[in-house]
PDB file of C-alpha atoms in Angstrom:
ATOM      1  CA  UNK A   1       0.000   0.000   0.000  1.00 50.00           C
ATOM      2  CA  UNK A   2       1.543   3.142  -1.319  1.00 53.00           C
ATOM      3  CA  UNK A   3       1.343   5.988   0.837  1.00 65.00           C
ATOM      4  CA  UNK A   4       2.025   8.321  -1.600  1.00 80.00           C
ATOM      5  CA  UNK A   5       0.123  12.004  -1.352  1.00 84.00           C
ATOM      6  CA  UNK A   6      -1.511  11.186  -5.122  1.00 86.00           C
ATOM      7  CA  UNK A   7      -2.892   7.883  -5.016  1.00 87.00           C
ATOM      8  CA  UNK A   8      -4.793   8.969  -1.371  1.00 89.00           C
ATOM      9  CA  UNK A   9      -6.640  11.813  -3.526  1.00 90.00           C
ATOM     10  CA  UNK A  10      -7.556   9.530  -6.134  1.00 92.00           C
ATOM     11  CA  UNK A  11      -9.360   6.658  -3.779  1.00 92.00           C
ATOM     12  CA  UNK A  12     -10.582  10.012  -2.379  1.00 93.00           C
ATOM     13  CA  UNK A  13     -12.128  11.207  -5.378  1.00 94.00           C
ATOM     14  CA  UNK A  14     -13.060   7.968  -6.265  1.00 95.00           C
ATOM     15  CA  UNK A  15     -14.302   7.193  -3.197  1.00 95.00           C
ATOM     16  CA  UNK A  16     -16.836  10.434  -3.487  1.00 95.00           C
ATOM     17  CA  UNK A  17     -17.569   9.486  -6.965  1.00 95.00           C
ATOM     18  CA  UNK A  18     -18.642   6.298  -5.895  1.00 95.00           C
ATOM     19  CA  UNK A  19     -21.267   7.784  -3.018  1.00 94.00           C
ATOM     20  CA  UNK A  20     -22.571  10.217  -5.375  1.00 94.00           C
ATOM     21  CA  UNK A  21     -23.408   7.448  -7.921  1.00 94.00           C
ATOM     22  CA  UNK A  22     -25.243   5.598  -4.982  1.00 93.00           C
ATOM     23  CA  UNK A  23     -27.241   8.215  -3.859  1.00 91.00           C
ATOM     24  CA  UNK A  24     -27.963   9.134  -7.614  1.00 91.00           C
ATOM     25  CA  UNK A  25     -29.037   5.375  -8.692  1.00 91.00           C
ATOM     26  CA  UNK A  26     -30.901   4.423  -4.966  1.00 89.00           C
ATOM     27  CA  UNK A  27     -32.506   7.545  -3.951  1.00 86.00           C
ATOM     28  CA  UNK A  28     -36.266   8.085  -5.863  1.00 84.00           C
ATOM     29  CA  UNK A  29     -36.668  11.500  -4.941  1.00 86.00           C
ATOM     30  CA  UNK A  30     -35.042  13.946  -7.677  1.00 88.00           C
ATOM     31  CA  UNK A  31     -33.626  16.374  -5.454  1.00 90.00           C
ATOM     32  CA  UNK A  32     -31.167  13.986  -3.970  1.00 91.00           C
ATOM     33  CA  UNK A  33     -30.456  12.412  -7.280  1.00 91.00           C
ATOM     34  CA  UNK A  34     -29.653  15.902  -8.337  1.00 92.00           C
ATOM     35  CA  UNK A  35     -27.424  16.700  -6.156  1.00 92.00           C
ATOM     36  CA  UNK A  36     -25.775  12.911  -6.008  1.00 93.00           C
ATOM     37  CA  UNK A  37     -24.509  14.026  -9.887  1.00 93.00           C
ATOM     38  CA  UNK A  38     -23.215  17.339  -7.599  1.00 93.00           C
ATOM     39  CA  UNK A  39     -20.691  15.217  -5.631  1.00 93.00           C
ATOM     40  CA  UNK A  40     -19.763  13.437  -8.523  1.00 94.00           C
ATOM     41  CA  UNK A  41     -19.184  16.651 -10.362  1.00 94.00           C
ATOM     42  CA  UNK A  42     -17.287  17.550  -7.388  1.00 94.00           C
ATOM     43  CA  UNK A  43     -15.126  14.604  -7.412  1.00 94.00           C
ATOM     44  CA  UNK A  44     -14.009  15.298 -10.961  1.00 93.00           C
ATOM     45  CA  UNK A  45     -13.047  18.734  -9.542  1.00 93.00           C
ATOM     46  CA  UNK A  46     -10.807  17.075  -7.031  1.00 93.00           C
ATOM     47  CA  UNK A  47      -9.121  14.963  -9.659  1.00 92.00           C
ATOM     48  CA  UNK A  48      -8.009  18.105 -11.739  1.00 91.00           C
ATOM     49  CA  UNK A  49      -6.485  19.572  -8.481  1.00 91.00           C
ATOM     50  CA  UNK A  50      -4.955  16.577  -7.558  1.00 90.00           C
ATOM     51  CA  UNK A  51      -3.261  16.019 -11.031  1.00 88.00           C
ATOM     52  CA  UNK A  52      -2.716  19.720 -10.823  1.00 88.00           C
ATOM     53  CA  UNK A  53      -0.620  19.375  -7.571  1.00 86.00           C
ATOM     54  CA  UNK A  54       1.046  16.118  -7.873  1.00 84.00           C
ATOM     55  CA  UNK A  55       1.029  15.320 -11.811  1.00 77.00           C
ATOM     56  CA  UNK A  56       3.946  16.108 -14.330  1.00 75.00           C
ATOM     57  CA  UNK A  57       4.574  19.759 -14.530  1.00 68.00           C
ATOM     58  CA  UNK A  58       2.620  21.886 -16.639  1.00 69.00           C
ATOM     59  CA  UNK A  59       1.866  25.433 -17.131  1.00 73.00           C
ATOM     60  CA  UNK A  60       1.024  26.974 -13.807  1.00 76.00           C
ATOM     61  CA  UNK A  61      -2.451  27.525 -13.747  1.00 82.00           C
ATOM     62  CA  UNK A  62      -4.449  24.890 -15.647  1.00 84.00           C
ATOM     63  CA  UNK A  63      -5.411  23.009 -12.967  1.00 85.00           C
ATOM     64  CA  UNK A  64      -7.165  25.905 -11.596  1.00 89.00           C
ATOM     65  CA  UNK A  65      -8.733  26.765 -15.083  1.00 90.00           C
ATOM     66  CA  UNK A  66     -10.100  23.577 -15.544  1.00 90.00           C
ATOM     67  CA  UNK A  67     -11.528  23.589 -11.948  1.00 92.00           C
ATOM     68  CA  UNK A  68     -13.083  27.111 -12.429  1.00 92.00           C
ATOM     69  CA  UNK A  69     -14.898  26.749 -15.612  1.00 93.00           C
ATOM     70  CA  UNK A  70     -16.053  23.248 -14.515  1.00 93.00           C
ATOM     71  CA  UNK A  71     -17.657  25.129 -11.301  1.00 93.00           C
ATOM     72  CA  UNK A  72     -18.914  27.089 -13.299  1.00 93.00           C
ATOM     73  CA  UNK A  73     -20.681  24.693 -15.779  1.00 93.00           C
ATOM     74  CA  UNK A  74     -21.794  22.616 -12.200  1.00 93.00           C
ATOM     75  CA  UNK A  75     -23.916  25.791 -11.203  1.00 92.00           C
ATOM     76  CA  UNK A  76     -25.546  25.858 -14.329  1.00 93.00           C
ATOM     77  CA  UNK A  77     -26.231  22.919 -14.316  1.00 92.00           C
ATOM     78  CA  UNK A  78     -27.733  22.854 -10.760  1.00 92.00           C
ATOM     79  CA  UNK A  79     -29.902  26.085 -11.789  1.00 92.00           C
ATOM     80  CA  UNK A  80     -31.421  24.563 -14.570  1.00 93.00           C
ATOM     81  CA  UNK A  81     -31.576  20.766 -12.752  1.00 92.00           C
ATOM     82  CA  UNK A  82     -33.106  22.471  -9.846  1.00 91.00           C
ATOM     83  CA  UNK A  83     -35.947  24.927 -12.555  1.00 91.00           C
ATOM     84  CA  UNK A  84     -36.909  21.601 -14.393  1.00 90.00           C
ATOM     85  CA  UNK A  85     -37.523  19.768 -10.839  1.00 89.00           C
ATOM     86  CA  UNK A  86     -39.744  22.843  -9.920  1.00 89.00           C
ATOM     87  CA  UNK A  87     -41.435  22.359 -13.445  1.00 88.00           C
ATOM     88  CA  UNK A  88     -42.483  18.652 -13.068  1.00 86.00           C
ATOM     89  CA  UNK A  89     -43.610  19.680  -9.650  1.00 87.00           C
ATOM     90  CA  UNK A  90     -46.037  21.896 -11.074  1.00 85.00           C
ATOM     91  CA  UNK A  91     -47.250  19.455 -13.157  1.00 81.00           C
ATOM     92  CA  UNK A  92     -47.335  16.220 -11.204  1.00 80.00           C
ATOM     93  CA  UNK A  93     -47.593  17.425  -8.349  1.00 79.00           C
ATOM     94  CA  UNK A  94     -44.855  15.248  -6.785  1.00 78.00           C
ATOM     95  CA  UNK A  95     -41.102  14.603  -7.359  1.00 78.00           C
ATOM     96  CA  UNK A  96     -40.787  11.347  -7.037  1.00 81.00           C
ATOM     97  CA  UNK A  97     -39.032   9.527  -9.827  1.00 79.00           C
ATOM     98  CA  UNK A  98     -41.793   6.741 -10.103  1.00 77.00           C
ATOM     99  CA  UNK A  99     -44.359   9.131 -10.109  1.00 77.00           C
ATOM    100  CA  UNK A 100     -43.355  11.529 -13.622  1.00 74.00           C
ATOM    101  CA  UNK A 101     -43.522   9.027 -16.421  1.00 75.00           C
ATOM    102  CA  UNK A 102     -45.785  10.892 -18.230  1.00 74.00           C
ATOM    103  CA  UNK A 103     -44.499  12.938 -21.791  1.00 71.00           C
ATOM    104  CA  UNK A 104     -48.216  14.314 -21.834  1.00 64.00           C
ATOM    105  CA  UNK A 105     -48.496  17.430 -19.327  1.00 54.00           C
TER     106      UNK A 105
ATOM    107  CA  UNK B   1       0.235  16.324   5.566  1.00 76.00           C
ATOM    108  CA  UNK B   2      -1.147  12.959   5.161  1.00 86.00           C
ATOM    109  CA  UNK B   3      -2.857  12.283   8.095  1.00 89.00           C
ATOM    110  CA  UNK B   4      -4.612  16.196   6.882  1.00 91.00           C
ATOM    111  CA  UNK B   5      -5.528  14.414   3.610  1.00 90.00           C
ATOM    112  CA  UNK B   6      -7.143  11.269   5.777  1.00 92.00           C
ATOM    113  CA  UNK B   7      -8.846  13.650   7.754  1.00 93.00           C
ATOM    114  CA  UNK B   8     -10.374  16.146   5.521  1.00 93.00           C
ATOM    115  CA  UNK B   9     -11.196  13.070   3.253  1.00 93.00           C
ATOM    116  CA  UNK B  10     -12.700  11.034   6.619  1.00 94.00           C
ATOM    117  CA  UNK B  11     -15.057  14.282   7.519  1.00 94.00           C
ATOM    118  CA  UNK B  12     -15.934  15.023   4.046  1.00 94.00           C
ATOM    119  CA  UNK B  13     -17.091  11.013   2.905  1.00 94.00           C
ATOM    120  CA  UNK B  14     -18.674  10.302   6.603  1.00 95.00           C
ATOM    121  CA  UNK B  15     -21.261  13.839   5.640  1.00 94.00           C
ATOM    122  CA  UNK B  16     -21.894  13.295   2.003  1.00 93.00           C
ATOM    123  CA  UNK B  17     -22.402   9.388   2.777  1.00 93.00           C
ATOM    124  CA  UNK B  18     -25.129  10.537   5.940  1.00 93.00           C
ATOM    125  CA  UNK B  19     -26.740  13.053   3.679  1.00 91.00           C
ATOM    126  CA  UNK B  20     -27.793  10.984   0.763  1.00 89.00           C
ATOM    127  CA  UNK B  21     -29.220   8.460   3.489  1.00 87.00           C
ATOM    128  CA  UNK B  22     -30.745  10.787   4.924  1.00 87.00           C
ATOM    129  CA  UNK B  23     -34.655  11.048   4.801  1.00 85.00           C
ATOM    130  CA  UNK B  24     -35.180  14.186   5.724  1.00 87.00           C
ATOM    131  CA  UNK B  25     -34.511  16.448   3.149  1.00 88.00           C
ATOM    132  CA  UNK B  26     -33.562  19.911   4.744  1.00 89.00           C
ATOM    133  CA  UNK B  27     -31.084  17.606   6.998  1.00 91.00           C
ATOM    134  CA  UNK B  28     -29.319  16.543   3.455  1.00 91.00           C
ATOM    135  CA  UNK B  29     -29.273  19.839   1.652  1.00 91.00           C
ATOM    136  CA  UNK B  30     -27.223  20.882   4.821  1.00 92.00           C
ATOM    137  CA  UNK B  31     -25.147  18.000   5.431  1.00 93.00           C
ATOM    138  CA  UNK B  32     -24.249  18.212   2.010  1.00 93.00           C
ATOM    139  CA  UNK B  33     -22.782  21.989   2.792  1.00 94.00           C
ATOM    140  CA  UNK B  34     -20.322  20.325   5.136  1.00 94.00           C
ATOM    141  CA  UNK B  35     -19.468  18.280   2.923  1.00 94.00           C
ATOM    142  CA  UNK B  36     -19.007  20.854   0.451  1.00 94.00           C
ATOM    143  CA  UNK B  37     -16.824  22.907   3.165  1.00 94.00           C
ATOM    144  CA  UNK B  38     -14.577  19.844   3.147  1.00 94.00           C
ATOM    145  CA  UNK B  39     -13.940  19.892  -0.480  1.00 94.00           C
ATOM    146  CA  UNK B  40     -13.006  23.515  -0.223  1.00 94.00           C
ATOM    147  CA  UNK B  41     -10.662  22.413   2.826  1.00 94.00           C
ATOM    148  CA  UNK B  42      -8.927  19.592   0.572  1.00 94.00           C
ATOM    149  CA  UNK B  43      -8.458  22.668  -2.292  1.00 93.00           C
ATOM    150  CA  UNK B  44      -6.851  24.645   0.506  1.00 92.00           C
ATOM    151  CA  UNK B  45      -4.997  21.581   1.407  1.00 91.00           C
ATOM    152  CA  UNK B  46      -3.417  21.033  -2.210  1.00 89.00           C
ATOM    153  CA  UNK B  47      -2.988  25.144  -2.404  1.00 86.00           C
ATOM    154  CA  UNK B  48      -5.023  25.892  -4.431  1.00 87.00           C
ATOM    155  CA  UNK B  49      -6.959  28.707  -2.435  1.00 88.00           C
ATOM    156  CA  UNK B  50      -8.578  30.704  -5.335  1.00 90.00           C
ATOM    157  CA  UNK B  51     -10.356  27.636  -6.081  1.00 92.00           C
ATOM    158  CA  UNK B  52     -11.412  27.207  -2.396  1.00 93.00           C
ATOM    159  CA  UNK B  53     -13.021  30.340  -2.161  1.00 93.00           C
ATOM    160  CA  UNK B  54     -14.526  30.183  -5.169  1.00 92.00           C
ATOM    161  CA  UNK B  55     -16.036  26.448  -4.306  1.00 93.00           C
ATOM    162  CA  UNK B  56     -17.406  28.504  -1.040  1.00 94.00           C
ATOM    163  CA  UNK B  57     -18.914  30.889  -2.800  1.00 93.00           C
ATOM    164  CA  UNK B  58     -20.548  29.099  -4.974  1.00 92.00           C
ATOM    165  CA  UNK B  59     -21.633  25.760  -3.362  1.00 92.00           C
ATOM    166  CA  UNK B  60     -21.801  26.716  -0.033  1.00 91.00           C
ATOM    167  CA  UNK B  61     -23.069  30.422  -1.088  1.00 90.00           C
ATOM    168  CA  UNK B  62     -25.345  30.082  -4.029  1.00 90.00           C
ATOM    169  CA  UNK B  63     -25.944  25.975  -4.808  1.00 91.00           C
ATOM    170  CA  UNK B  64     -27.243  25.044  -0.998  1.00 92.00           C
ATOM    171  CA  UNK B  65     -29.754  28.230  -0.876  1.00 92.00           C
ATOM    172  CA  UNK B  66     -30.790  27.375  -4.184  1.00 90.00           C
ATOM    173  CA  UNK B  67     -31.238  23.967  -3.031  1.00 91.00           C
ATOM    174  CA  UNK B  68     -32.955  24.898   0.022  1.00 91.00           C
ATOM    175  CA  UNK B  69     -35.545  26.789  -2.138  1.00 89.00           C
ATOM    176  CA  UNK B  70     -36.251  23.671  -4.307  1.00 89.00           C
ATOM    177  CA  UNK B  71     -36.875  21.401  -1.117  1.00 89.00           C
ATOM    178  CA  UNK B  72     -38.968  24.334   0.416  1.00 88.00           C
ATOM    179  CA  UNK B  73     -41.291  25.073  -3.221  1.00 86.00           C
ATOM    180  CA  UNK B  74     -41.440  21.455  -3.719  1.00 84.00           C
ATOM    181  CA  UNK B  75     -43.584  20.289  -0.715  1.00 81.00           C
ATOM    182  CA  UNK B  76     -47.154  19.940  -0.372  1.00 76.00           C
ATOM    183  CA  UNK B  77     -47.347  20.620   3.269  1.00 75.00           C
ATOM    184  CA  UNK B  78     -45.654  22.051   6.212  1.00 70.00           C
ATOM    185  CA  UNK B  79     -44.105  18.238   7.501  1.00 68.00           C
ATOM    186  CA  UNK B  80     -43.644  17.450   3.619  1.00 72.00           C
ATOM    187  CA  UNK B  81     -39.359  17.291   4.033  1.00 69.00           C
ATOM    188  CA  UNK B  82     -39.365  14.166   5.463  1.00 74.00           C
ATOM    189  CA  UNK B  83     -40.142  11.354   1.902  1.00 72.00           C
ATOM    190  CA  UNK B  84     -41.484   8.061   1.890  1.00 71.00           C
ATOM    191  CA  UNK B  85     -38.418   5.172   2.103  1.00 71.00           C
ATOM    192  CA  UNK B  86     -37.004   4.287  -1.112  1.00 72.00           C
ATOM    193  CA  UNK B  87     -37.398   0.462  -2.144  1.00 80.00           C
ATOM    194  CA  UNK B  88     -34.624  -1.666  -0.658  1.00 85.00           C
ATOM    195  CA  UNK B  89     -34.158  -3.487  -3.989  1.00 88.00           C
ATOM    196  CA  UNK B  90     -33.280  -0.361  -5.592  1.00 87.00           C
ATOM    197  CA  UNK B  91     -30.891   0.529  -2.992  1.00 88.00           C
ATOM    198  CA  UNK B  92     -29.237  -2.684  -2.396  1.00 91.00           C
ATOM    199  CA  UNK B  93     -28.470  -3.058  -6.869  1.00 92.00           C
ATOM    200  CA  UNK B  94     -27.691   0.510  -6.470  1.00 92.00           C
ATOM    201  CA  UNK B  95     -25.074   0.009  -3.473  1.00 92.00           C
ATOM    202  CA  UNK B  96     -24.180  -2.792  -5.440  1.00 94.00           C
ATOM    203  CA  UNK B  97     -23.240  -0.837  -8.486  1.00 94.00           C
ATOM    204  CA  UNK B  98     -21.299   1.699  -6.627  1.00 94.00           C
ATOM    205  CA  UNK B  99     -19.156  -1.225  -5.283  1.00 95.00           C
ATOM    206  CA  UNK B 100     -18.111  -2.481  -7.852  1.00 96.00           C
ATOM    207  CA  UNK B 101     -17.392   0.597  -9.616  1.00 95.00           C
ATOM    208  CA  UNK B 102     -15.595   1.746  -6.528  1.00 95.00           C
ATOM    209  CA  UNK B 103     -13.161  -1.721  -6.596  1.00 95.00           C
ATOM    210  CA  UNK B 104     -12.943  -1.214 -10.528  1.00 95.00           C
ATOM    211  CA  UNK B 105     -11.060   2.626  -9.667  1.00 93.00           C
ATOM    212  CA  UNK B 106      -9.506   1.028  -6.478  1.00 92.00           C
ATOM    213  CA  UNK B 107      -7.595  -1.724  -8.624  1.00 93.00           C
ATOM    214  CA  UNK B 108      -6.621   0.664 -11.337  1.00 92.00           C
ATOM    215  CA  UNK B 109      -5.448   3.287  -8.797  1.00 89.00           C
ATOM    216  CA  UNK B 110      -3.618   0.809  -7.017  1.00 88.00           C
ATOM    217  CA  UNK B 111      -1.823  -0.547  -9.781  1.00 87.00           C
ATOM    218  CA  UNK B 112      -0.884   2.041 -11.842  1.00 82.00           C
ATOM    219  CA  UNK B 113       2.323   4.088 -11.621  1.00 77.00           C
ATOM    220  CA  UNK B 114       1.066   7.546 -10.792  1.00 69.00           C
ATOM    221  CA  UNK B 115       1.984   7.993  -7.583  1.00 57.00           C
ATOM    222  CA  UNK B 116       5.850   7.200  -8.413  1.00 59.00           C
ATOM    223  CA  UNK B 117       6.392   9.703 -11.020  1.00 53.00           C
ATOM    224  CA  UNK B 118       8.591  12.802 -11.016  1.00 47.00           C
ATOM    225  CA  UNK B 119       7.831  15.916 -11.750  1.00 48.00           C
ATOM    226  CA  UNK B 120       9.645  15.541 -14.957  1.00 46.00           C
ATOM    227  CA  UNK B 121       7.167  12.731 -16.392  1.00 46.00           C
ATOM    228  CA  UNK B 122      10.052  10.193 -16.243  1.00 45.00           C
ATOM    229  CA  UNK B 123       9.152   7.339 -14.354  1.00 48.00           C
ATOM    230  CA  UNK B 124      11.423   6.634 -11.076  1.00 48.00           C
ATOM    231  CA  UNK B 125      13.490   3.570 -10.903  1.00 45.00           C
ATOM    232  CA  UNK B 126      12.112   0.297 -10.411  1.00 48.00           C
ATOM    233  CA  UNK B 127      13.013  -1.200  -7.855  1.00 45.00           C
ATOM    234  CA  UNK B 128      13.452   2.196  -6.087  1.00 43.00           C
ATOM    235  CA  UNK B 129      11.313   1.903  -3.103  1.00 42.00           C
ATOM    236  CA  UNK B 130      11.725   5.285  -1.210  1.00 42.00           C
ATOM    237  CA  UNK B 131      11.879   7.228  -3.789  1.00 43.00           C
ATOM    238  CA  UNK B 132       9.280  10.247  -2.626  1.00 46.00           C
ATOM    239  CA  UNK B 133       9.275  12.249  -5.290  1.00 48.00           C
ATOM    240  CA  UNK B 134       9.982  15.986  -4.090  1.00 50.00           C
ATOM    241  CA  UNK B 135       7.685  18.007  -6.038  1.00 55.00           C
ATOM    242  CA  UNK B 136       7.896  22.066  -6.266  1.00 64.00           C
ATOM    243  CA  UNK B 137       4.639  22.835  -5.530  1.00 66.00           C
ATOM    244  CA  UNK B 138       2.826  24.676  -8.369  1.00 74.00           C
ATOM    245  CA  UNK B 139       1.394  28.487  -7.295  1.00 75.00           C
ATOM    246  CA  UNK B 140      -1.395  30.010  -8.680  1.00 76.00           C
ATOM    247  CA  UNK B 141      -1.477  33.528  -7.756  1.00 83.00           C
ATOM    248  CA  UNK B 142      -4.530  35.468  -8.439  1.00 86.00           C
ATOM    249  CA  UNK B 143      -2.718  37.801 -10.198  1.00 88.00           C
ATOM    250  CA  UNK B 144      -1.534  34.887 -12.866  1.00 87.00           C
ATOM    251  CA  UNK B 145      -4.866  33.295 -12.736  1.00 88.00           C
ATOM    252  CA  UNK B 146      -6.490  36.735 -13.572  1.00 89.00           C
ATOM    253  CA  UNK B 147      -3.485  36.973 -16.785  1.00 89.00           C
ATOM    254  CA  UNK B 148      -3.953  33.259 -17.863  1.00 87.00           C
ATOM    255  CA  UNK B 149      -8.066  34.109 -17.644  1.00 88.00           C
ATOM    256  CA  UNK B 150      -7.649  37.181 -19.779  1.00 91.00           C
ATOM    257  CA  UNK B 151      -4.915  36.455 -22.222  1.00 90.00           C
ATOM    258  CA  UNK B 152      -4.912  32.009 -22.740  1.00 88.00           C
ATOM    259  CA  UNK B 153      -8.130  31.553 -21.721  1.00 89.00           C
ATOM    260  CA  UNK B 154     -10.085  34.737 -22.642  1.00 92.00           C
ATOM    261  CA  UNK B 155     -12.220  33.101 -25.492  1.00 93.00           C
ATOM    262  CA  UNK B 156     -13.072  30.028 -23.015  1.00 92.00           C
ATOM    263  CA  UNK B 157     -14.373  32.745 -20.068  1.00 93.00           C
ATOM    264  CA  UNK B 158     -16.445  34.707 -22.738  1.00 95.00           C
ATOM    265  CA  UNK B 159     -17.762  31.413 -23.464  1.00 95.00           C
ATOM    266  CA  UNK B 160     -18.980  30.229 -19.993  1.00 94.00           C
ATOM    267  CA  UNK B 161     -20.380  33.798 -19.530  1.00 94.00           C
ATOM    268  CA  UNK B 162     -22.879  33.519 -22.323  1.00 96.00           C
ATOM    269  CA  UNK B 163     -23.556  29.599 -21.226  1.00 95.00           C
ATOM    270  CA  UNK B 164     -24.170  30.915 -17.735  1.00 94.00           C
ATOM    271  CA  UNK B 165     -26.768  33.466 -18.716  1.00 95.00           C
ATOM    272  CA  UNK B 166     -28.098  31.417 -21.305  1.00 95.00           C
ATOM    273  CA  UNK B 167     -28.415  28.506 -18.700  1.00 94.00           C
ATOM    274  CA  UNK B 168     -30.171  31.061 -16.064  1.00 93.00           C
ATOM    275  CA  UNK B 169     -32.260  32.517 -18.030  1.00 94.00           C
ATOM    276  CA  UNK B 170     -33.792  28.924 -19.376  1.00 93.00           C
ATOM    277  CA  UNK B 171     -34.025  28.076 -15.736  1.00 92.00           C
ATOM    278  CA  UNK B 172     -35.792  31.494 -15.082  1.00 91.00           C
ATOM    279  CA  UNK B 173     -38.436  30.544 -17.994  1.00 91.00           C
ATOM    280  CA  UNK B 174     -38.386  27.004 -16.833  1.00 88.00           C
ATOM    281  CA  UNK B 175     -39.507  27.869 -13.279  1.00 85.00           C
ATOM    282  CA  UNK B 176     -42.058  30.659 -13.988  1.00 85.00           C
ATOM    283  CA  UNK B 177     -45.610  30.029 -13.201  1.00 75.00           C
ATOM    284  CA  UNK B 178     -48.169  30.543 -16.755  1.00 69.00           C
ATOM    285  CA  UNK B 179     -49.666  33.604 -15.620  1.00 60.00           C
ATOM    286  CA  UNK B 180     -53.439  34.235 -16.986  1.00 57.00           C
ATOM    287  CA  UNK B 181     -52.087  37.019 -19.249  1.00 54.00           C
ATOM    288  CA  UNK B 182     -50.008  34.624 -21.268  1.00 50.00           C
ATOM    289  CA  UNK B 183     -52.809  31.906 -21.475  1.00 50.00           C
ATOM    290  CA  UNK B 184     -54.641  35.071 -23.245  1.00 48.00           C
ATOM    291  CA  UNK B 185     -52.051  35.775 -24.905  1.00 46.00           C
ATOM    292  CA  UNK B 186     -52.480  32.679 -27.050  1.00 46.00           C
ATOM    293  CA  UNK B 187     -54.683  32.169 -29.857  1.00 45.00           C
TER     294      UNK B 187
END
């Protein structure tokens, strides 16, 4: 077992990954599955830092880039995730997954 | 420096893991901002503190109230945070899944060589077992990240500001309620 500072943020990350992708496959409510695909979005952001920090040496900043504009592109995401969640609420008057299998509003 | 690592990574698994098993859902939304806070703490960690902040501001800041809000507009009554259980089959194929997955980036982690490379890109010595590869850590000052962002990367920041308003404003029109004057409206 290597006790090297990179692999430990990787099994993080992956670790993270992991819990988001069971909470966004198990969970039936939408909100929760929403923001499962958050952590995992989040432990994509910890990979870039980690390669950032640790990896062979590149330009100084792209690690940070990368991490930026992907926050970015998370928050939009979450906006309109969050705005189509309201939507179907309006119309089925639930958010349960189960529950909006309808096309036909 | 390790044992920070273990720590941050302990704190910020144990939250996320309680929140999405959660089934109350205000409890979730703000477990999930610690868990958030200790992503931000494992940027600060690996120095890289302009991404920190900027994962406070916007997760902790903006994400969790907006969130909040959903949880709060979506429920039918006052008591209407705490949901049904999900089925156990789903959960148990789904905890499956994530298992497996999980030992699939384990193995690969485990035995690939990224931990024992220099700085350089040149692989160490086999054989070498000590070799800790002393790495200069990389800065990112604000005042290079603002130079990169406006010279290297000035067409990819004009792009994510038009995706963000573009993506706000469809979630704006997504969200609004059909007033009566636009049912009129049409023909």
């Amino acid at each position: 077992m290597s006790l090297d500072p990179l692999p430990l943020c990787l099994l993080f990350s992956s670790a993270l990954f992991c819990l988001g992708l069971i909470g966004a496959l198990a969970r039936s409510n939408t909100i929760l599955v929403l923001l499962g695909i958050e952590l995992m979005l989040n432990a994509a952001n910890l990979n870039f830092i980690a390669f950032w920090r640790y990896g062979p040496a590149t330009s100084p900043a792209t690690g940070v880039m990368f991490v930026m504009f992907s926050i970015a592109v998370a928050a939009a995401e979450a906006a309109v995730g969050l705005a189509l969640i309201i939507a179907v609420y309006r119309h089925q008057k639930s958010i349960r997954l189960q529950e909006a299998n309808r096309l036909k509003g | 420096m390790t044992a920070a690592l273990v720590l941050i990574a302990v704190v910020t698994l144990a939250t996320a893991a309680v929140a999405l098993s959660l089934r109350n859902l205000i409890h979730s939304a703000l477990l999930l901002i610690a868990s958030w806070f200790g992503i931000a703490a494992f940027y600060l960690w690996a120095g890289a503190e302009f991404v920190a902040f900027a994962q406070v501001l916007v997760y902790v800041g903006a994400v969790s109230m907006v969130v909040l809000f959903a949880v709060l507009l979506t429920r039918r009554s006052r008591a209407d945070t705490v949901i049904a259980p999900d089925s156990l089959a789903r959960a148990i194929s789904a905890v499956i899944t994530g298992v497996a997955v999980f030992g699939v980036l384990v193995a690969a982690i485990l035995k690939s060589s990224l931990g024992r490379l220099s700085p350089a890109g040149v692989p160490a010595l086999p054989g070498g077992t000590s070799v800790s590869p002393v790495i200069s850590a990389p800065t990112a000052t604000v005042r290079e990240i603002g130079i990169q962002l406006m010279s290297t990367h000035a067409a990819a920041l004009i792009i994510i500001g038009i995706l963000l308003t573009v993506a706000l404003l469809g979630a704006v029109i997504l969200a609004a309620q059909d007033g009566p004057e636009s049912k009129q409206e049409s023909p």
